[in-house]
XYZ file of C-alpha atoms in Angstrom:
758
model
C -17.661 4.568 -20.940
C -15.253 2.118 -21.160
C -12.917 1.490 -18.866
C -10.365 -0.580 -20.027
C -8.813 -2.624 -17.029
C -7.252 -5.373 -18.919
C -3.937 -5.111 -17.264
C -4.870 -5.849 -13.438
C -1.608 -6.791 -12.124
C 0.366 -3.749 -12.832
C 2.065 -1.605 -9.458
C 0.590 2.241 -8.901
C 4.590 3.264 -9.874
C 4.659 0.634 -12.518
C 2.363 1.875 -15.218
C 3.185 3.697 -18.748
C 4.804 6.811 -18.808
C 2.446 9.669 -18.630
C 3.406 12.994 -19.639
C 1.245 15.064 -16.865
C 1.183 18.879 -16.463
C 0.494 20.521 -12.853
C -1.164 23.729 -14.521
C -4.854 22.522 -13.529
C -3.339 21.869 -9.923
C -1.040 24.718 -9.451
C -3.541 27.881 -9.876
C -1.360 30.812 -8.328
C 0.074 32.727 -10.637
C 3.251 33.105 -8.952
C 3.783 29.165 -9.298
C 6.943 29.241 -12.527
C 6.645 25.585 -13.971
C 9.835 24.358 -15.852
C 8.637 24.979 -19.783
C 12.274 23.052 -20.658
C 10.256 19.966 -21.806
C 7.162 21.950 -23.478
C 9.830 24.179 -25.853
C 9.056 27.676 -24.957
C 10.463 30.284 -24.599
C 10.816 33.516 -22.259
C 8.532 34.566 -20.259
C 5.781 33.116 -22.854
C 2.889 31.220 -21.059
C -0.097 29.708 -22.001
C -2.840 30.065 -19.424
C -3.631 26.283 -19.521
C -2.221 23.188 -20.655
C -3.605 20.240 -21.561
C -3.201 17.178 -20.021
C -1.643 13.899 -22.508
C -2.112 10.483 -21.459
C -0.913 7.485 -23.817
C -3.256 5.527 -24.590
C -1.348 2.400 -24.820
C -2.028 0.322 -21.492
C -0.887 -2.839 -22.633
C -0.917 -6.048 -20.250
C 2.475 -8.010 -19.966
C 0.909 -10.193 -22.829
C 3.861 -13.018 -22.449
C 4.459 -14.869 -25.642
C 7.385 -17.382 -26.395
C 10.828 -16.855 -26.876
C 10.660 -18.019 -30.055
C 8.566 -15.278 -31.091
C 11.137 -13.049 -29.335
C 14.255 -13.641 -30.710
C 13.824 -15.931 -33.705
C 13.260 -14.800 -37.531
C 12.878 -17.816 -40.259
C 10.397 -19.428 -41.830
C 7.797 -21.396 -39.088
C 8.618 -24.879 -37.428
C 6.657 -27.552 -38.289
C 3.243 -28.101 -37.492
C 4.041 -31.012 -35.571
C 1.941 -33.536 -38.282
C 2.626 -35.121 -41.027
C 1.824 -32.040 -43.392
C 5.436 -31.278 -44.098
C 6.695 -35.002 -44.705
C 5.635 -35.665 -48.857
C 7.433 -39.303 -47.938
C 4.444 -41.018 -45.627
C 5.237 -43.922 -46.938
C 6.782 -44.917 -43.523
C 10.772 -45.429 -45.621
C 11.943 -42.407 -44.378
C 15.195 -42.805 -41.946
C 15.436 -40.657 -38.672
C 18.773 -38.565 -39.881
C 16.829 -37.554 -42.982
C 13.744 -35.738 -40.974
C 16.723 -34.549 -38.313
C 18.266 -32.405 -41.766
C 15.048 -31.364 -42.884
C 13.700 -29.427 -40.034
C 17.695 -28.686 -38.753
C 17.125 -26.488 -42.098
C 13.642 -25.221 -41.071
C 14.620 -24.246 -37.318
C 14.231 -20.452 -37.130
C 17.952 -18.203 -36.827
C 18.825 -17.660 -33.316
C 19.573 -13.165 -32.704
C 21.103 -12.314 -29.538
C 21.015 -8.394 -28.855
C 24.447 -6.807 -28.906
C 25.777 -5.327 -24.951
C 25.005 -1.670 -26.910
C 21.169 -2.301 -27.991
C 20.702 -4.630 -24.541
C 22.212 -1.077 -22.821
C 20.022 1.376 -24.902
C 16.627 -0.740 -23.837
C 17.562 -0.517 -20.512
C 17.978 2.685 -20.152
C 14.261 3.215 -21.074
C 12.905 0.496 -19.808
C 13.968 2.270 -16.368
C 12.136 5.672 -17.306
C 9.798 3.956 -19.397
C 8.738 0.074 -18.969
C 5.764 0.026 -21.246
C 7.232 2.840 -24.298
C 4.664 3.424 -26.555
C 4.299 2.947 -30.715
C 6.241 6.416 -31.592
C 9.395 5.245 -27.879
C 9.595 1.997 -29.797
C 9.465 3.124 -33.804
C 12.414 5.502 -32.596
C 14.612 3.019 -30.750
C 14.266 0.177 -33.468
C 15.295 2.897 -35.946
C 18.327 4.152 -33.040
C 19.290 0.682 -32.595
C 18.817 -1.074 -36.097
C 15.885 -3.520 -34.280
C 12.756 -4.324 -36.010
C 9.775 -2.692 -33.994
C 8.229 -6.315 -32.653
C 12.274 -7.418 -31.659
C 12.210 -4.200 -29.327
C 8.098 -4.462 -28.492
C 8.578 -7.815 -27.249
C 12.031 -7.536 -25.702
C 10.031 -4.546 -23.637
C 7.610 -7.918 -22.924
C 9.609 -10.758 -21.891
C 11.549 -7.655 -18.989
C 8.513 -6.984 -17.924
C 8.182 -10.770 -17.618
C 11.215 -11.253 -15.360
C 11.335 -8.638 -13.186
C 7.196 -10.147 -12.153
C 9.060 -14.166 -11.778
C 11.693 -12.652 -9.936
C 8.743 -9.761 -7.718
C 6.694 -13.550 -7.330
C 10.056 -15.888 -5.969
C 10.725 -13.297 -3.576
C 6.968 -12.869 -2.252
C 7.047 -16.528 -1.777
C 10.687 -17.378 -0.132
C 9.028 -14.400 2.482
C 5.601 -16.087 2.720
C 7.319 -19.345 3.539
C 9.641 -17.715 6.121
C 6.605 -16.515 8.024
C 4.822 -20.361 7.165
C 7.939 -21.385 9.396
C 7.674 -18.716 11.987
C 4.337 -19.533 12.670
C 5.269 -23.445 12.860
C 8.014 -22.990 15.389
C 5.246 -21.102 17.088
C 2.338 -23.874 17.223
C 5.327 -26.521 18.183
C 6.496 -24.047 21.930
C 3.182 -23.551 22.537
C 2.401 -27.405 22.456
C 5.694 -27.530 24.733
C 4.727 -25.199 27.000
C 1.380 -26.588 27.614
C 2.103 -30.150 27.924
C 4.729 -28.617 31.166
C 2.720 -26.570 32.466
C 1.296 -27.345 35.752
C -0.201 -25.455 39.056
C 1.916 -23.342 40.772
C -0.373 -24.126 43.846
C -0.206 -27.819 43.977
C 2.217 -28.688 41.260
C -0.665 -31.064 39.329
C -0.425 -30.367 35.148
C -3.151 -28.197 34.638
C -4.801 -30.528 30.979
C -7.238 -32.846 32.465
C -7.344 -36.331 31.415
C -9.680 -36.432 28.973
C -7.120 -34.799 27.357
C -9.094 -31.767 26.847
C -7.885 -27.942 27.071
C -7.646 -25.130 29.086
C -9.765 -21.610 27.141
C -6.707 -19.683 27.678
C -5.165 -22.767 25.250
C -7.638 -23.405 23.592
C -7.895 -19.678 22.746
C -3.791 -19.756 21.485
C -3.910 -23.292 19.218
C -7.504 -21.161 17.535
C -5.512 -18.493 17.106
C -2.793 -19.692 15.797
C -4.257 -21.707 13.531
C -6.072 -19.159 11.991
C -2.410 -17.428 11.197
C -2.021 -20.257 9.494
C -4.838 -20.343 7.305
C -3.451 -15.907 6.028
C -0.285 -17.331 5.644
C -1.602 -19.930 3.575
C -4.472 -17.988 1.519
C -1.717 -15.241 1.313
C 0.786 -17.238 -0.085
C -1.988 -18.962 -3.085
C -3.139 -15.750 -3.469
C 0.605 -14.706 -4.871
C 0.010 -15.807 -8.126
C -1.829 -17.845 -7.031
C 1.299 -20.817 -7.355
C 2.824 -22.219 -3.435
C 6.124 -21.398 -3.036
C 8.770 -23.297 -4.633
C 7.108 -23.712 -7.993
C 7.683 -21.601 -11.467
C 5.077 -18.955 -11.989
C 3.413 -19.840 -15.011
C 2.958 -16.252 -16.268
C 4.857 -16.330 -19.394
C 1.408 -17.826 -20.402
C -1.559 -14.689 -20.635
C -3.774 -17.972 -21.933
C -2.747 -19.387 -18.930
C -3.741 -16.954 -16.336
C -7.052 -16.952 -18.039
C -8.139 -20.877 -18.227
C -7.052 -21.114 -14.302
C -9.648 -18.260 -13.525
C -11.952 -20.159 -15.648
C -11.743 -23.550 -14.312
C -11.880 -21.922 -10.810
C -14.661 -19.810 -11.499
C -16.143 -23.669 -12.794
C -15.827 -25.528 -9.781
C -16.963 -22.599 -8.148
C -19.711 -23.897 -5.415
C -20.163 -21.594 -2.766
C -17.690 -20.023 -0.110
C -19.867 -18.913 2.825
C -22.334 -22.234 2.518
C -24.892 -19.698 0.101
C -24.940 -20.489 -3.904
C -23.766 -17.409 -6.048
C -26.817 -16.677 -6.878
C -27.702 -15.367 -2.791
C -23.946 -13.621 -3.095
C -24.731 -12.225 -5.724
C -28.545 -10.963 -4.506
C -26.471 -9.639 -1.092
C -24.415 -7.441 -3.316
C -26.931 -5.708 -5.305
C -29.132 -5.120 -2.187
C -25.708 -3.504 -0.677
C -25.208 -1.208 -4.157
C -28.767 -0.486 -3.917
C -28.096 0.745 -0.008
C -24.843 2.458 -0.466
C -26.213 4.627 -3.630
C -28.988 5.877 -1.065
C -26.088 6.511 2.008
C -24.171 8.580 -0.437
C -26.501 10.690 -2.065
C -28.842 11.523 0.505
C -29.138 13.966 3.165
C -30.868 15.097 5.423
C -32.650 13.485 7.795
C -30.864 10.021 7.382
C -27.448 12.725 7.532
C -27.382 15.273 10.077
C -23.609 17.826 10.520
C -22.455 18.734 13.568
C -22.299 21.843 14.941
C -19.757 21.337 16.564
C -17.328 19.710 14.383
C -18.819 20.229 10.909
C -18.583 16.195 10.381
C -21.658 14.661 9.272
C -23.901 11.804 11.707
C -25.884 9.195 10.471
C -29.231 9.382 12.163
C -29.191 5.436 12.841
C -33.658 6.010 13.724
C -33.862 6.873 10.323
C -31.113 4.144 8.940
C -33.456 1.397 10.918
C -36.580 2.686 9.123
C -35.224 3.738 5.740
C -33.708 -0.404 5.423
C -35.878 -1.618 7.917
C -35.395 -5.120 5.433
C -31.885 -5.513 5.572
C -30.655 -4.198 9.337
C -34.335 -4.463 11.983
C -32.788 -5.846 14.264
C -28.737 -4.707 15.326
C -26.503 -6.774 17.412
C -25.993 -7.584 21.568
C -24.700 -5.030 23.243
C -21.356 -5.411 23.265
C -20.944 -4.176 19.584
C -21.244 -0.466 18.226
C -21.668 0.847 14.927
C -19.762 3.755 13.098
C -20.798 5.319 10.072
C -19.063 7.940 8.471
C -19.280 9.825 5.366
C -16.607 12.309 3.096
C -16.179 13.816 -0.042
C -13.526 15.280 -2.056
C -11.757 15.644 -5.069
C -9.290 13.350 -6.060
C -6.575 13.948 -9.071
C -6.619 10.641 -11.198
C -8.259 9.575 -13.724
C -11.378 6.803 -13.414
C -10.038 3.811 -15.159
C -7.139 3.463 -12.746
C -8.828 4.764 -10.034
C -11.340 1.793 -10.520
C -8.298 0.075 -11.018
C -6.312 0.516 -7.805
C -9.350 -1.202 -6.198
C -9.527 -4.915 -7.704
C -5.903 -5.551 -7.190
C -5.174 -5.960 -4.083
C -1.637 -4.921 -4.169
C -2.847 -1.800 -5.492
C -5.106 -1.613 -2.466
C -2.474 -1.672 0.075
C 0.308 0.155 -1.557
C -2.628 2.933 -1.800
C -3.706 2.886 1.716
C -0.245 2.433 3.488
C -1.097 3.804 7.052
C -5.063 1.887 7.086
C -3.803 -1.513 5.682
C -1.086 -3.703 7.318
C -2.429 -7.043 5.787
C -4.602 -7.545 3.471
C -5.415 -10.687 0.357
C -7.383 -11.541 -1.723
C -9.575 -14.859 -1.273
C -11.288 -15.807 -3.850
C -13.169 -14.466 -6.734
C -16.701 -15.268 -7.202
C -17.451 -13.305 -10.630
C -14.588 -11.479 -12.591
C -17.081 -9.748 -14.127
C -17.705 -8.707 -18.011
C -15.321 -7.160 -20.388
C -12.146 -5.448 -19.972
C -13.559 -3.418 -17.901
C -14.502 -5.875 -15.119
C -17.650 -4.221 -14.310
C -19.742 -6.745 -12.112
C -16.080 -7.798 -10.828
C -17.256 -10.487 -6.940
C -14.142 -10.636 -4.732
C -13.772 -12.083 -1.211
C -10.658 -10.644 0.471
C -9.470 -10.262 4.211
C -8.162 -7.124 5.649
C -6.315 -6.514 8.656
C -7.281 -2.590 9.719
C -4.397 -0.722 11.804
C -3.458 2.816 13.266
C -0.178 4.221 13.625
C 1.305 3.017 17.061
C 0.889 -0.441 18.390
C -1.714 1.073 21.512
C -4.850 0.919 19.277
C -5.947 -3.095 18.208
C -6.229 -3.849 14.354
C -9.552 -4.255 12.811
C -9.289 -8.150 11.031
C -12.765 -8.010 8.531
C -13.505 -10.862 5.823
C -15.753 -8.863 2.872
C -16.986 -9.274 -0.499
C -15.981 -6.057 -2.562
C -18.057 -5.579 -5.922
C -16.894 -3.045 -8.511
C -19.953 -1.787 -10.438
C -20.878 0.736 -13.252
C -23.717 2.607 -12.019
C -23.911 5.098 -15.431
C -22.101 6.957 -17.992
C -19.366 8.675 -15.519
C -20.551 6.627 -12.267
C -18.989 3.444 -10.620
C -19.280 2.245 -7.645
C -16.831 -0.093 -4.884
C -19.376 -1.741 -2.496
C -17.908 -3.448 0.223
C -20.414 -5.862 2.896
C -19.308 -8.586 4.809
C -21.511 -11.706 4.986
C -22.364 -13.357 8.139
C -21.227 -16.835 7.154
C -17.398 -16.645 6.084
C -15.318 -20.048 4.933
C -15.174 -23.056 7.582
C -11.777 -22.757 8.291
C -11.870 -18.960 9.380
C -13.694 -18.789 12.967
C -16.108 -16.581 12.668
C -15.980 -16.782 16.979
C -12.645 -14.600 15.971
C -14.057 -11.971 13.845
C -14.960 -9.080 15.199
C -15.122 -6.427 12.672
C -17.340 -6.703 9.823
C -18.854 -4.295 7.816
C -21.929 -2.913 6.178
C -22.492 -1.423 3.278
C -19.947 0.429 2.612
C -17.306 1.794 -0.128
C -17.501 4.764 -2.882
C -19.126 6.736 -5.675
C -16.616 7.641 -8.495
C -18.207 9.826 -10.685
C -15.979 10.879 -13.235
C -14.311 14.411 -13.873
C -13.133 16.619 -16.374
C -8.881 17.457 -16.048
C -8.476 13.889 -14.869
C -10.344 14.674 -11.165
C -12.678 12.246 -10.044
C -15.443 13.599 -7.236
C -15.156 10.573 -4.438
C -18.001 10.343 -2.247
C -16.792 7.797 1.012
C -19.626 5.701 3.385
C -17.195 3.876 6.207
C -20.181 1.256 7.811
C -18.220 -0.949 10.606
C -20.243 -3.026 13.363
C -17.155 -4.121 15.362
C -17.123 -5.975 19.149
C -15.898 -3.334 22.269
C -11.822 -4.043 22.569
C -10.023 -2.129 25.251
C -8.358 1.017 23.799
C -6.050 3.040 25.759
C -7.026 6.670 27.241
C -5.235 8.080 25.350
C -6.896 7.307 21.875
C -9.768 6.205 23.806
C -11.348 9.873 21.924
C -10.424 9.235 18.319
C -10.935 5.593 18.389
C -14.936 6.729 19.882
C -15.153 9.363 17.489
C -15.138 6.539 14.201
C -11.992 9.178 12.706
C -9.173 6.407 13.219
C -10.934 3.797 10.664
C -13.622 6.291 9.078
C -14.183 8.414 5.749
C -12.495 10.908 6.536
C -9.186 8.658 7.083
C -9.770 6.706 3.829
C -10.485 9.878 2.000
C -7.476 11.775 3.193
C -5.211 9.238 1.900
C -6.819 8.430 -1.173
C -6.234 12.338 -1.523
C -2.196 12.257 -0.297
C -1.670 9.009 -2.476
C -3.324 10.494 -5.758
C -1.372 13.826 -5.330
C 1.764 11.522 -4.960
C 1.681 9.342 -8.299
C 0.215 12.557 -10.431
C 3.788 14.612 -9.333
C 5.663 10.830 -9.732
C 4.378 11.186 -13.392
C 4.863 15.006 -14.087
C 7.138 16.592 -16.448
C 6.831 20.133 -15.594
C 6.627 20.399 -11.578
C 8.167 24.167 -10.876
C 11.542 24.794 -10.462
C 11.552 26.090 -7.076
C 9.544 22.810 -5.656
C 12.106 20.354 -7.578
C 15.557 21.195 -6.498
C 18.556 18.923 -7.053
C 18.195 16.471 -9.116
C 18.551 16.761 -12.974
C 17.259 14.264 -14.942
C 13.491 12.476 -14.723
C 14.856 9.598 -14.130
C 16.285 10.190 -10.906
C 13.368 12.757 -9.307
C 11.566 8.848 -10.224
C 13.889 6.797 -8.230
C 14.007 9.159 -5.263
C 9.677 9.118 -5.023
C 10.310 5.616 -5.352
C 12.785 5.411 -3.129
C 10.739 7.481 -0.300
C 7.728 5.664 -1.125
C 8.775 2.468 -0.175
C 10.539 3.862 3.084
C 6.860 5.279 4.272
C 5.408 1.626 3.500
C 8.310 0.047 5.123
C 7.552 2.967 8.552
C 4.069 2.135 8.637
C 4.399 -1.524 8.043
C 6.266 -1.489 11.483
C 4.686 1.126 13.653
C 1.437 -1.005 14.096
C -0.592 -3.788 16.506
C -0.426 -6.170 13.016
C -0.218 -10.314 13.959
C 3.525 -9.433 12.237
C 5.066 -7.906 15.589
C 4.349 -9.790 19.080
C 4.919 -6.167 21.334
C 6.889 -6.252 24.338
C 5.999 -3.326 27.106
C 9.346 -1.373 29.040
C 9.745 1.364 30.358
C 11.992 5.030 29.460
C 14.402 6.075 31.525
C 11.369 8.915 31.879
C 9.007 7.151 32.666
C 7.042 7.201 28.947
C 6.183 3.158 27.850
C 7.752 1.760 25.187
C 6.945 -1.165 23.008
C 9.905 -3.297 21.708
C 9.862 -6.021 19.018
C 12.352 -8.045 17.099
C 12.763 -9.601 13.427
C 14.743 -11.120 11.556
C 15.737 -10.357 8.046
C 16.964 -12.945 5.796
C 16.894 -12.260 2.546
C 15.020 -9.124 1.558
C 17.486 -6.398 -0.191
C 15.332 -3.376 0.617
C 16.766 -2.963 3.891
C 20.216 -4.817 6.589
C 20.479 -8.602 7.291
C 20.113 -9.881 10.548
C 18.060 -8.973 13.240
C 16.065 -5.766 13.268
C 14.971 -4.435 16.948
C 11.822 -1.816 16.899
C 10.983 0.697 19.319
C 7.919 2.655 19.588
C 6.285 5.306 22.155
C 3.054 6.591 21.917
C 2.602 10.322 23.444
C 0.311 13.275 24.362
C 1.626 16.426 23.523
C -0.431 19.609 24.458
C 0.805 21.259 20.861
C -0.717 22.010 17.548
C -0.460 19.445 14.784
C 1.043 21.518 12.305
C 3.563 23.429 14.666
C 4.931 19.630 15.979
C 4.661 18.556 11.912
C 6.478 22.050 10.679
C 9.053 21.542 14.205
C 9.766 17.676 12.917
C 10.294 18.326 9.227
C 12.645 21.341 9.756
C 16.185 20.430 8.695
C 17.565 24.002 10.487
C 15.965 22.838 13.962
C 17.124 18.638 13.448
C 19.970 18.892 15.952
C 17.225 20.067 18.845
C 15.845 16.870 18.664
C 17.997 14.465 16.917
C 20.826 12.654 18.913
C 22.780 11.234 16.467
C 23.468 14.316 14.797
C 23.696 17.114 17.335
C 25.589 20.077 17.118
C 26.315 18.776 13.314
C 25.309 20.972 10.625
C 22.429 20.262 8.222
C 22.806 21.417 4.375
C 20.019 20.428 1.441
C 20.770 18.958 -1.335
C 17.606 17.538 -3.113
C 14.231 19.213 -2.880
C 11.437 16.762 -4.390
C 7.684 17.964 -4.154
C 4.870 15.535 -4.497
C 2.052 17.274 -3.198
C 0.064 20.522 -3.164
C 0.836 21.237 0.020
C 4.518 22.697 1.323
C 4.515 19.402 3.812
C 4.145 16.975 1.240
C 8.526 16.771 0.121
C 10.997 14.119 -0.177
C 14.293 15.790 0.904
C 18.213 14.284 0.758
C 19.886 15.710 3.637
C 23.850 16.237 4.365
C 24.355 16.231 7.248
C 28.221 17.484 8.737
C 29.334 15.881 12.471
C 31.899 18.240 14.600
C 33.910 14.923 13.361
C 33.485 16.393 9.898
C 31.810 13.022 8.751
C 28.984 13.174 6.840
C 25.744 11.551 6.632
C 23.386 11.220 4.141
C 19.415 11.349 5.672
C 16.191 10.883 3.128
C 13.018 12.659 4.590
C 9.980 12.173 2.995
C 7.285 14.233 4.477
C 3.819 14.038 4.099
C 0.201 15.977 6.188
C -3.040 15.744 4.668
C -6.554 16.775 7.078
C -6.073 13.811 9.195
C -2.622 12.740 9.873
C 1.118 13.760 8.944
C 4.602 11.884 8.765
C 7.778 12.543 8.830
C 9.731 9.605 8.068
C 13.793 9.384 7.376
C 16.614 6.928 7.371
C 20.334 7.058 6.199
C 21.567 6.212 3.301
C 24.679 5.189 1.305
C 25.893 8.136 0.314
C 27.201 5.974 -3.593
C 24.199 4.368 -3.657
C 22.314 7.196 -2.997
C 23.941 9.084 -5.927
C 23.606 5.849 -8.218
C 19.614 6.703 -7.152
C 19.438 10.413 -8.083
C 20.635 9.699 -11.328
C 17.705 7.283 -12.098
C 19.608 3.900 -11.155
C 17.142 1.464 -9.823
C 16.419 1.790 -6.069
C 15.221 -1.435 -5.081
C 18.265 -3.047 -3.727
C 19.273 -0.330 -2.145
C 18.829 -1.040 1.935
C 17.088 1.162 4.005
C 15.778 1.228 7.611
C 13.748 4.031 8.320
C 12.460 5.809 11.801
C 9.877 8.316 11.986
C 7.068 10.185 13.843
C 3.262 10.093 13.375
C 1.305 12.815 14.725
C -2.649 12.922 14.871
C -5.063 15.440 16.423
C -6.832 13.826 19.676
C -9.872 13.469 18.747
C -10.816 16.455 21.519
C -13.514 18.558 18.679
C -16.367 18.636 20.489
C -14.111 21.069 23.345
C -15.851 23.315 25.259
C -15.009 26.683 23.995
C -13.156 29.717 26.200
C -15.782 32.221 27.733
C -15.513 35.258 26.985
C -16.442 38.527 25.045
C -12.468 38.966 23.261
C -13.534 37.655 19.299
C -10.248 36.333 18.896
C -9.597 34.607 22.241
C -11.898 32.079 21.831
C -10.297 28.810 20.453
C -9.457 25.390 21.716
C -6.338 24.277 23.352
C -4.968 21.620 20.496
C -3.334 18.352 21.209
C -1.061 15.640 19.396
C -1.032 12.114 19.933
C 2.283 11.579 18.798
C 3.876 8.582 18.053
C 7.733 7.724 17.377
C 9.284 4.461 16.534
C 13.065 3.963 16.007
C 14.209 0.857 14.303
C 17.888 0.215 14.339
C 20.161 -3.302 13.013
C 21.047 -4.731 16.543
C 23.060 -7.492 15.102
C 24.381 -8.127 11.594
C 23.773 -12.166 10.991
C 19.823 -12.814 11.397
C 20.339 -16.335 13.533
C 21.943 -14.639 16.697
C 19.925 -14.306 19.516
C 18.237 -10.443 20.693
C 21.144 -9.761 23.232
C 19.863 -6.651 26.177
C 23.103 -3.786 24.901
C 20.401 -3.079 22.237
C 17.181 -3.280 23.760
C 18.815 -0.212 26.241
C 20.631 1.535 23.214
C 16.833 2.132 21.882
C 15.014 3.075 25.025
C 17.526 5.890 25.662
C 17.017 6.597 22.210
C 13.859 6.968 22.654
C 13.621 8.867 26.424
C 16.657 10.981 25.077
C 14.669 12.170 21.638
C 10.660 12.429 23.251
C 12.776 14.906 26.277
C 14.990 17.099 23.239
C 11.338 17.219 21.754
C 9.136 18.379 24.393
C 12.561 20.644 25.987
C 12.790 22.223 22.105
C 8.261 22.716 21.966
C 8.412 24.153 25.153
C 6.137 21.691 27.408
C 8.419 19.478 29.431
C 5.647 18.611 31.658
C 2.789 17.582 29.175
């Protein structure tokens, strides 16, 4: 099966325009689909509609500006072919005049032409041949001019994004340098509190605690440098030569030519390990009992470790120390995404992070070991780094370095294989790598109508770490970082992408927005808002959390950060406050309560007593809980506030994320304008089951009373702008305000759900 993945830098949302039918998703006869774009009349309905996908997947094949905007004869070849006077007597002025005559004519597009092309670009950055032909006739341009204009526009946007990302990384690097300098000064001034003698030994050796801090700081520096090198593979401040596709190929070739082993192992040994891991993953994915045994209490598959050691004794005859433990899980599900795009999302580290925002706080493609064969990159192997998180600062993150391989197994099957290798790069301290991947990944099988069957295997070996009692059950059970979490998140994101590109969403699930472009802009803004929320809540090394106590006794973690130049959120000092508690309420009940606009005034102290009206309602998944809302809140003083709310739910986790938005800016987004410059600062909630799946049933003769009391692990996070100046110091006033906000909101939720004594 030919899988075209030639363009490996595309954003998941910046893909070719697709005309997708959701008839395969909405199978209930009661759902009516708007046929305005399909040309049907009245009650005439087709039982099945086909999925039409644009065949064009052209990347930003970049040309020189001369090809885009000039016409006429070709320039000189640069040699003597254009000059008949080779006797050396021709004067320079004559040559200049001759070149001037042959110089191509410059054509500048009119304002109307640019406006029309910009309008199409917002809706479809990669127009197909038919769209380009139609636009060229409408504007009086050659199809070639239209094609090159779109190529140059994509290049321009990509260059802006690269410069912005490099600026952020440079800021992060400076922050790490400041921390390193502060630690050095602290260590020089440190002394024993009893005797007053400096703790630094005469021979200059460091104390254990100080040495650990320095190692941690050096590791963070190395990560930032790798991230900076990974983004476009060029240092900050330099102009990315992305205007030449051939240059990228040259760079990849040169990096592979100079490859001499990044693990202290040669390339052939790495490929041998990858092949062994592929064989093991395929067996782990396909073999049932006795290797996998299904739990009677939970229905989950459990790895029979004795059988595993016997089956794979050559590779893992002796497993680690008692300080390490094994997590293994397997899940199978169907996702609505075509095979080429799904495989591509695992190879492109940026798309991979976008696909799993609640699980991945940091990720980088550290090095390319093998580019793979052909345009489908079959056999591609790359070294990757990831920091895995839960949406709470109370559970430590897991950092893992691993090799990822993309391999075609058959005409309809591909495998994504992840495996850690014992010896990593010289500048990575292996003592700090507390988590490693045994052969893990997924088997992807192409099915009809754009569906894929995915078998996910997650197999980790981790050092034991201290986990808060409240989260111990869900972490120790393997649910927190297991296959179910990964595959349910994948299903949710694939559905979101399908609804983003769909042209015939049921009318009752898409109200308040008149145009397809407006719908896309709102969904894209909501996606960015949710990503920002996930990024701000976890225990990632991006944040430094300080523990304080709320007014009602709950633990609150507070962190601050400075936004210097990111237009996506307010400029200044941003304060985050997070609190995680257990509530004796079912996750479904808690989720429905928080997303219900009619009950918002019961918990939201910022709009207590105000009336809430829905302006727009956009479905983004099959479940009715997966929806984006725009809500208008009228306060008692007749002041209006608009709220953008993104609700997400799957079999593992639910989220409600919201943020106040500028009314004028939001109205422009609803018409289809670009939302990237809309400043947004989200707050919200994460809801998990408490992990007590094996809790014994109540003993009773009445069948309807046989149930287990469900509980929820509830995390609430609020972000406020503490100061509009990025250079200002954090004062105590905003800290007290956000503490009060957390305590009062939690008290209101407990009161409304009648669980005050929990």
